[in-house]
Tab-separated table of C-alpha atoms and ligand atoms in Angstrom:
chain	number	residue	atom	x	y	z
H	1	MET	CA	-26.859	-2.994	1.738
H	2	THR	CA	-24.484	-0.034	1.893
H	3	GLN	CA	-21.167	-0.747	3.306
H	4	THR	CA	-19.860	1.625	6.049
H	5	ILE	CA	-16.118	2.406	6.099
H	6	THR	CA	-14.303	4.365	8.768
H	7	VAL	CA	-12.766	7.553	7.275
H	8	ILE	CA	-9.899	9.315	8.935
H	9	ARG	CA	-9.334	12.764	7.514
H	10	GLY	CA	-5.846	13.063	9.027
H	11	ASP	CA	-3.416	16.012	9.294
H	12	GLY	CA	-1.601	18.393	6.913
H	13	ILE	CA	-2.891	17.883	3.458
H	14	GLY	CA	-5.057	14.881	4.764
H	15	PRO	CA	-8.485	16.743	5.002
H	16	GLU	CA	-8.094	18.235	1.511
H	17	ILE	CA	-7.170	15.102	-0.269
H	18	MET	CA	-9.815	13.220	1.566
H	19	ASP	CA	-12.470	15.597	0.708
H	20	ALA	CA	-11.432	15.266	-2.972
H	21	THR	CA	-11.340	11.570	-2.722
H	22	LEU	CA	-14.782	11.165	-1.187
H	23	PHE	CA	-16.163	13.561	-3.756
H	24	VAL	CA	-14.828	11.217	-6.537
H	25	LEU	CA	-16.146	8.127	-4.673
H	26	ASP	CA	-19.672	9.608	-4.500
H	27	LYS	CA	-19.717	10.403	-8.197
H	28	LEU	CA	-18.546	6.865	-8.791
H	29	GLY	CA	-21.645	5.592	-7.036
H	30	ALA	CA	-19.695	3.215	-4.809
H	31	GLY	CA	-22.586	3.128	-2.454
H	32	LEU	CA	-20.331	3.550	0.649
H	33	SER	CA	-21.261	5.310	3.851
H	34	TYR	CA	-18.712	7.034	5.958
H	35	GLU	CA	-18.168	6.946	9.656
H	36	PHE	CA	-15.558	9.738	10.461
H	37	ALA	CA	-13.067	9.115	13.222
H	38	ASP	CA	-10.097	11.067	14.346
H	39	ALA	CA	-6.408	10.116	14.665
H	40	GLY	CA	-3.197	11.858	14.770
H	41	LEU	CA	-2.678	15.516	15.694
H	42	ALA	CA	-6.376	16.230	15.126
H	43	ALA	CA	-7.232	13.603	17.602
H	44	LEU	CA	-4.601	14.725	20.147
H	45	GLU	CA	-6.016	18.187	20.071
H	46	LYS	CA	-9.511	17.095	20.456
H	47	HIS	CA	-9.434	13.890	22.692
H	48	GLY	CA	-5.916	14.059	24.234
H	49	GLU	CA	-4.778	10.892	22.497
H	50	LEU	CA	-3.373	10.001	19.059
H	51	ILE	CA	-5.531	7.014	18.442
H	52	PRO	CA	-8.634	7.405	20.559
H	53	ALA	CA	-10.429	4.182	21.637
H	54	GLY	CA	-13.511	5.289	19.581
H	55	THR	CA	-11.417	5.227	16.454
H	56	LEU	CA	-10.093	1.773	17.140
H	57	GLU	CA	-13.736	0.571	17.765
H	58	SER	CA	-14.891	2.083	14.542
H	59	ILE	CA	-12.145	0.435	12.534
H	60	LYS	CA	-12.895	-2.898	14.303
H	61	LYS	CA	-16.582	-2.657	13.633
H	62	ASN	CA	-16.410	-1.546	10.030
H	63	LYS	CA	-13.338	-3.610	9.123
H	64	VAL	CA	-12.378	-1.206	6.306
H	65	ALA	CA	-10.830	2.223	6.733
H	66	LEU	CA	-9.653	4.941	4.435
H	67	LYS	CA	-6.996	6.938	6.069
H	68	SER	CA	-5.188	10.168	5.227
H	69	PRO	CA	-1.718	10.867	6.415
H	70	LEU	CA	-1.253	11.495	10.074
H	71	THR	CA	1.336	13.419	12.051
H	72	THR	CA	3.066	11.625	14.856
H	73	PRO	CA	4.392	14.563	17.101
H	74	VAL	CA	8.114	14.373	17.544
H	75	GLY	CA	9.260	14.055	21.104
H	76	GLY	CA	6.931	13.397	24.101
H	77	GLY	CA	7.504	9.650	23.677
H	78	PHE	CA	5.005	9.107	20.927
H	79	SER	CA	5.486	6.028	18.871
H	80	SER	CA	4.420	5.860	15.208
H	81	ILE	CA	0.568	5.762	14.766
H	82	ASN	CA	0.976	3.433	11.597
H	83	VAL	CA	3.037	0.966	13.638
H	84	ALA	CA	0.489	1.030	16.419
H	85	LEU	CA	-2.286	0.375	13.974
H	86	ARG	CA	-0.407	-2.412	12.275
H	87	ARG	CA	0.143	-4.105	15.664
H	88	GLN	CA	-3.376	-3.527	16.991
H	89	PHE	CA	-5.053	-5.098	13.901
H	90	ASP	CA	-2.435	-7.626	12.927
H	91	LEU	CA	-2.122	-6.000	9.502
H	92	TYR	CA	0.174	-8.565	7.933
H	93	ALA	CA	0.113	-7.611	4.235
H	94	ASN	CA	1.474	-4.279	2.917
H	95	VAL	CA	0.201	-3.992	-0.597
H	96	ARG	CA	1.661	-1.272	-2.824
H	97	PRO	CA	0.509	-0.964	-6.478
H	98	ALA	CA	2.943	0.713	-8.941
H	99	ILE	CA	1.096	1.814	-12.090
H	100	SER	CA	2.622	4.016	-14.856
H	101	PHE	CA	0.635	7.164	-15.589
H	102	PRO	CA	0.839	9.335	-18.716
H	103	ASN	CA	2.793	12.687	-18.567
H	104	THR	CA	4.848	11.865	-15.562
H	105	LYS	CA	8.539	12.215	-15.204
H	106	SER	CA	9.426	8.530	-14.991
H	107	ARG	CA	11.560	6.109	-17.013
H	108	TYR	CA	8.857	3.772	-18.011
H	109	GLU	CA	5.369	3.856	-19.372
H	110	ASN	CA	4.084	0.251	-19.176
H	111	ILE	CA	4.295	-0.641	-15.546
H	112	ASN	CA	1.342	-2.182	-13.806
H	113	MET	CA	2.390	-4.305	-10.733
H	114	ILE	CA	1.694	-4.797	-6.991
H	115	THR	CA	4.252	-5.541	-4.348
H	116	VAL	CA	2.901	-7.621	-1.494
H	117	ARG	CA	5.138	-7.307	1.564
H	118	GLU	CA	4.993	-9.476	4.607
H	119	ASN	CA	4.600	-7.028	7.392
H	120	THR	CA	4.848	-8.922	10.823
H	121	GLU	CA	8.017	-10.944	10.753
H	122	GLY	CA	11.450	-11.345	9.184
H	123	ALA	CA	14.698	-9.433	9.202
H	124	TYR	CA	12.909	-5.993	9.224
H	125	LEU	CA	11.819	-6.639	12.807
H	126	ALA	CA	15.516	-7.010	13.853
H	127	GLU	CA	14.565	-9.283	16.918
H	128	GLY	CA	17.009	-9.601	19.728
H	129	GLN	CA	19.260	-6.872	18.397
H	130	GLU	CA	22.434	-6.398	20.440
H	131	VAL	CA	25.749	-4.783	20.149
H	132	SER	CA	28.670	-6.203	22.200
H	133	ALA	CA	29.971	-4.056	25.117
H	134	ASP	CA	33.202	-3.303	23.119
H	135	GLY	CA	31.012	-2.116	20.097
H	136	GLU	CA	32.943	-4.536	17.757
H	137	THR	CA	30.087	-7.037	17.061
H	138	ALA	CA	26.346	-6.605	16.496
H	139	PHE	CA	23.643	-9.163	16.072
H	140	SER	CA	20.027	-9.064	14.726
H	141	GLY	CA	17.795	-12.181	14.425
H	142	THR	CA	15.413	-13.016	11.642
H	143	ARG	CA	12.406	-15.211	12.457
H	144	ILE	CA	10.326	-16.577	9.610
H	145	THR	CA	7.209	-18.841	10.247
H	146	ARG	CA	5.261	-21.159	8.188
H	147	LYS	CA	2.095	-19.428	9.212
H	148	GLY	CA	3.388	-15.878	8.280
H	149	SER	CA	4.708	-17.084	4.878
H	150	GLU	CA	1.628	-18.982	4.138
H	151	ARG	CA	-0.739	-16.239	4.720
H	152	ILE	CA	1.238	-13.699	2.731
H	153	VAL	CA	1.692	-15.925	-0.235
H	154	ARG	CA	-1.980	-16.940	-0.175
H	155	TYR	CA	-2.932	-13.199	0.044
H	156	ALA	CA	-0.832	-12.628	-3.106
H	157	PHE	CA	-2.470	-15.500	-5.067
H	158	GLU	CA	-6.048	-14.379	-3.924
H	159	LEU	CA	-5.300	-10.844	-4.913
H	160	ALA	CA	-4.164	-12.144	-8.408
H	161	LYS	CA	-7.343	-14.053	-8.748
H	162	SER	CA	-9.731	-11.323	-7.577
H	163	THR	CA	-8.046	-8.648	-9.823
H	164	GLY	CA	-7.482	-10.880	-12.883
H	165	ARG	CA	-3.797	-10.795	-12.635
H	166	LYS	CA	-1.862	-13.622	-14.143
H	167	LYS	CA	1.502	-14.007	-12.405
H	168	VAL	CA	3.057	-14.100	-8.914
H	169	THR	CA	6.707	-13.783	-8.409
H	170	ALA	CA	8.165	-14.842	-5.018
H	171	VAL	CA	11.326	-12.778	-4.362
H	172	HIS	CA	13.702	-14.526	-1.922
H	173	LYS	CA	17.478	-15.161	-1.099
H	174	ALA	CA	17.009	-18.899	-0.349
H	175	ASN	CA	20.192	-19.862	-2.069
H	176	ILE	CA	22.226	-18.083	0.636
H	177	ILE	CA	19.919	-17.683	3.609
H	178	LYS	CA	18.596	-21.323	3.433
H	179	SER	CA	16.926	-21.318	6.762
H	180	THR	CA	14.686	-18.265	6.808
H	181	SER	CA	14.449	-17.338	3.108
H	182	GLY	CA	14.428	-21.105	2.434
H	183	LEU	CA	11.292	-21.699	4.489
H	184	PHE	CA	9.544	-18.700	2.948
H	185	LEU	CA	10.310	-20.220	-0.611
H	186	ASP	CA	9.360	-23.674	0.446
H	187	VAL	CA	5.973	-22.418	1.649
H	188	ALA	CA	5.458	-20.175	-1.439
H	189	ARG	CA	5.999	-23.195	-3.710
H	190	GLU	CA	3.439	-25.189	-1.653
H	191	VAL	CA	0.780	-22.352	-1.849
H	192	ALA	CA	1.569	-21.762	-5.573
H	193	ALA	CA	0.794	-25.409	-6.317
H	194	LYS	CA	-2.830	-24.759	-5.118
H	195	TYR	CA	-3.256	-22.053	-7.817
H	196	PRO	CA	-2.387	-23.853	-11.034
H	197	GLU	CA	-4.275	-21.167	-13.115
H	198	ILE	CA	-1.875	-18.471	-11.986
H	199	GLU	CA	1.752	-18.484	-13.246
H	200	PHE	CA	4.215	-18.779	-10.417
H	201	GLN	CA	7.829	-17.529	-10.647
H	202	GLU	CA	10.855	-17.476	-8.230
H	203	MET	CA	13.396	-14.773	-8.364
H	204	ILE	CA	16.511	-14.223	-6.201
H	205	VAL	CA	16.243	-10.712	-4.756
H	206	ASP	CA	19.460	-9.340	-6.340
H	207	ASN	CA	18.309	-10.424	-9.760
H	208	ALA	CA	14.786	-9.112	-9.102
H	209	CYS	CA	16.272	-5.677	-8.432
H	210	MET	CA	18.137	-5.716	-11.740
H	211	GLN	CA	15.049	-7.028	-13.581
H	212	LEU	CA	12.867	-4.320	-12.107
H	213	VAL	CA	15.133	-1.612	-13.303
H	214	MET	CA	15.750	-3.095	-16.733
H	215	ARG	CA	12.403	-4.914	-17.666
H	216	PRO	CA	9.787	-3.897	-15.003
H	217	GLU	CA	6.897	-4.666	-17.395
H	218	GLN	CA	7.510	-8.505	-16.855
H	219	PHE	CA	6.242	-8.251	-13.233
H	220	ASP	CA	2.613	-8.592	-12.170
H	221	ILE	CA	2.473	-9.360	-8.412
H	222	ILE	CA	5.628	-9.656	-6.367
H	223	VAL	CA	5.365	-11.326	-2.950
H	224	THR	CA	8.259	-11.102	-0.600
H	225	THR	CA	9.439	-11.059	3.033
H	226	ASN	CA	9.391	-7.827	5.131
H	227	LEU	CA	12.852	-6.361	4.546
H	228	PHE	CA	13.007	-7.170	0.843
H	229	GLY	CA	9.456	-5.853	0.556
H	230	ASP	CA	10.340	-2.560	2.149
H	231	ILE	CA	13.135	-1.996	-0.377
H	232	ILE	CA	11.392	-3.290	-3.436
H	233	SER	CA	8.200	-1.276	-2.916
H	234	ASP	CA	10.085	2.013	-2.834
H	235	LEU	CA	12.137	1.067	-5.827
H	236	CYS	CA	8.847	0.397	-7.528
H	237	ALA	CA	7.330	3.792	-6.531
H	238	GLY	CA	10.392	5.427	-7.910
H	239	LEU	CA	9.921	3.479	-11.247
H	240	VAL	CA	6.552	5.184	-11.747
H	241	GLY	CA	7.244	8.697	-10.678
H	242	GLY	CA	7.261	8.939	-6.901
H	243	LEU	CA	5.188	9.783	-4.016
H	244	GLY	CA	2.134	11.740	-5.284
H	245	LEU	CA	0.966	8.637	-7.225
H	246	ALA	CA	1.707	5.821	-4.647
H	247	PRO	CA	-0.917	4.232	-2.680
H	248	GLY	CA	-0.735	1.592	-0.133
H	249	ALA	CA	-2.871	-0.864	1.900
H	250	ASN	CA	-2.345	-2.529	5.101
H	251	ILE	CA	-4.375	-5.853	5.263
H	252	GLY	CA	-5.045	-8.007	8.188
H	253	VAL	CA	-7.353	-11.128	8.738
H	254	ASP	CA	-10.284	-8.935	9.832
H	255	VAL	CA	-9.259	-5.330	9.083
H	256	ALA	CA	-7.838	-3.493	6.173
H	257	ILE	CA	-6.656	0.122	6.063
H	258	PHE	CA	-6.150	1.957	2.858
H	259	GLU	CA	-3.907	4.996	2.419
H	260	ALA	CA	-1.527	7.146	0.456
H	261	VAL	CA	2.112	6.358	0.942
H	262	HIS	CA	3.095	9.994	1.205
H	263	GLY	CA	3.160	12.042	4.487
H	264	THR	CA	1.287	15.133	5.523
H	265	ALA	CA	3.246	17.548	3.420
H	266	PRO	CA	3.082	20.454	5.858
H	267	ASP	CA	4.752	22.718	3.347
H	268	ILE	CA	1.657	22.859	1.106
H	269	ALA	CA	-1.137	22.085	3.573
H	270	GLY	CA	-4.379	24.140	3.443
H	271	GLN	CA	-3.506	25.654	0.163
H	272	GLY	CA	-5.528	23.293	-2.280
H	273	LYS	CA	-2.198	22.381	-3.875
H	274	ALA	CA	-1.912	18.649	-2.834
H	275	ASN	CA	-2.312	15.887	-5.391
H	276	PRO	CA	-5.223	13.735	-4.385
H	277	VAL	CA	-4.299	10.809	-6.746
H	278	ALA	CA	-2.288	8.715	-4.264
H	279	LEU	CA	-5.239	8.506	-1.855
H	280	LEU	CA	-7.678	7.982	-4.760
H	281	LEU	CA	-5.563	5.002	-5.753
H	282	GLY	CA	-5.746	3.882	-2.182
H	283	ALA	CA	-9.446	4.113	-2.515
H	284	ALA	CA	-9.336	2.021	-5.679
H	285	GLN	CA	-7.436	-0.714	-3.779
H	286	MET	CA	-10.282	-0.452	-1.289
H	287	LEU	CA	-12.932	-0.950	-3.931
H	288	ASP	CA	-11.051	-4.068	-5.090
H	289	HIS	CA	-11.008	-5.234	-1.440
H	290	VAL	CA	-14.722	-4.833	-0.849
H	291	GLY	CA	-15.697	-6.488	-4.054
H	292	GLN	CA	-16.034	-3.661	-6.401
H	293	PRO	CA	-13.232	-4.331	-8.912
H	294	GLU	CA	-15.245	-2.772	-11.847
H	295	ASN	CA	-15.596	0.518	-9.878
H	296	ALA	CA	-11.899	0.302	-8.996
H	297	GLU	CA	-10.959	-0.011	-12.672
H	298	ARG	CA	-13.287	2.691	-13.697
H	299	LEU	CA	-11.660	5.038	-11.180
H	300	ARG	CA	-8.122	4.114	-12.283
H	301	LYS	CA	-9.038	4.698	-15.905
H	302	ALA	CA	-10.526	8.095	-15.153
H	303	ILE	CA	-7.241	9.070	-13.419
H	304	VAL	CA	-5.229	7.896	-16.452
H	305	ALA	CA	-7.551	9.822	-18.902
H	306	THR	CA	-7.178	12.994	-16.747
H	307	MET	CA	-3.574	12.778	-16.697
H	308	GLU	CA	-3.331	11.969	-20.452
H	309	ALA	CA	-5.397	15.127	-21.105
H	310	LYS	CA	-3.304	17.111	-18.630
H	311	ASP	CA	-6.682	18.475	-17.272
H	312	SER	CA	-6.246	20.367	-14.015
H	313	LEU	CA	-3.204	18.670	-12.822
H	314	THR	CA	-1.705	19.720	-9.567
H	315	GLY	CA	1.708	21.449	-9.341
H	316	ASP	CA	3.649	18.323	-8.473
H	317	LEU	CA	2.686	17.016	-11.943
H	318	GLY	CA	3.527	20.219	-13.623
H	319	GLY	CA	-0.031	21.766	-13.709
H	320	THR	CA	-1.645	24.658	-12.041
H	321	GLY	CA	-4.834	22.894	-10.838
H	322	THR	CA	-6.163	22.633	-7.341
H	323	THR	CA	-6.879	19.512	-5.269
H	324	MET	CA	-10.543	19.821	-5.837
H	325	GLY	CA	-10.265	20.946	-9.455
H	326	PHE	CA	-8.172	17.796	-10.159
H	327	ALA	CA	-10.743	15.585	-8.478
H	328	GLN	CA	-13.611	17.221	-10.493
H	329	ALA	CA	-11.715	16.660	-13.701
H	330	ILE	CA	-11.392	12.877	-12.822
H	331	ALA	CA	-14.871	12.662	-11.662
H	332	SER	CA	-16.042	14.106	-15.069
H	333	ARG	CA	-14.315	11.057	-16.772
H	334	LEU	CA	-15.880	8.356	-14.714
J	1	ATP	P1	5.537	13.767	7.005
J	1	ATP	O1	6.356	14.266	8.141
J	1	ATP	O2	4.132	13.623	7.302
J	1	ATP	O3	6.031	12.504	6.308
J	1	ATP	P2	6.632	15.409	4.972
J	1	ATP	O4	6.916	16.780	4.870
J	1	ATP	O5	7.808	14.342	4.958
J	1	ATP	O6	5.528	14.850	5.972
J	1	ATP	P3	5.752	13.987	2.594
J	1	ATP	O7	4.383	13.696	2.441
J	1	ATP	O8	6.738	12.934	2.893
J	1	ATP	O9	5.847	15.172	3.672
J	1	ATP	O10	6.243	14.796	1.333
J	1	ATP	C1	7.559	15.176	0.915
J	1	ATP	C2	7.413	16.120	-0.130
J	1	ATP	O11	6.587	15.704	-1.195
J	1	ATP	C3	6.937	17.509	0.220
J	1	ATP	O12	7.545	18.562	-0.320
J	1	ATP	C4	5.445	17.488	-0.185
J	1	ATP	O13	5.030	18.810	-0.364
J	1	ATP	C5	5.401	16.673	-1.386
J	1	ATP	N1	4.262	15.884	-1.346
J	1	ATP	C6	3.766	14.756	-0.628
J	1	ATP	N2	2.596	14.488	-1.014
J	1	ATP	C7	2.214	15.199	-1.883
J	1	ATP	C8	1.004	15.370	-2.687
J	1	ATP	N3	-0.048	14.440	-2.379
J	1	ATP	N4	0.842	16.308	-3.462
J	1	ATP	C9	1.746	17.176	-3.789
J	1	ATP	N5	2.983	17.158	-3.121
J	1	ATP	C10	3.137	16.288	-2.207
J	2	MG	MG1	7.952	12.196	5.076
């Protein structure tokens, strides 16, 4: 049975990198069929809304979406489309791999890790924020729940199992923030005990930052709360050479949305200059998610080989190739 996924071609460089990505997925023989849906500026122009009901229905029905970057128009009271999608589908896990690729300007060559960030609670939400009338005192609340912690840590361990990874590191600050970070760590230990075949490590967030910069190769999967995950996942993207190579997934109980971390890059849109690799790596995450880890690995290996050979690389990687030319070079190495 072929699996249908919702495809959102997006704004700016979105359509170009999506065409390139679908070209490679077809060559891979992933057996997916695509239901195209609009969101962002493209949807606003066509349907008068940023996220039309039909798009939400399509995602709800197919449960898996591959999404290009979207423009949220500034002004006009529009709130972020990504935040709206996260709320709508309770996408509690933000999953960001950081993998070293050859011939990039980065400090390390041996990184292969995934950050699993809790996405629905914690300090990042800044619940009940207030500033006193005299402006001298400010307050912001942090709520951590057993349920929220349990499902994110379980997701991290299940991801380790399904992708053959060996270690999960829970990053916390439970020594100081005993209440909230303490609850997260307690639950992490309980969940870890159910996965004896996977190594469990605990690390205080400040030490984790130092270790990430000094010896990043020791990490496999990091699981952490919302605010720490926000910071650490960007740190990790920086360790492996930045935006053009950074994919992400937003995972919920029923629905998962896969994407590139970068934006719509209007400065190079429509010129065939965009690097399709971030979205391709998002597609690789999607293949892992839909039970095609072998195809995901074939895709990643073909990307590595193409970059190793410096074949048709786009401008951001120091080449002169086009978006589609790069995709063809990758497809030829599958
Ligand atoms: P948005 O408002 O949608 O976030 P942006 O202009 O901030 O758009 P980003 O995607 O965040 O765009 O990109 C920042 C810079 O990185 C831009 O100069 C852009 O051209 C470049 N860039 C981003 N993604 C890519 C890509 N896939 N390939 C090549 N360059 C990219
Ligand atoms: Mg941006």
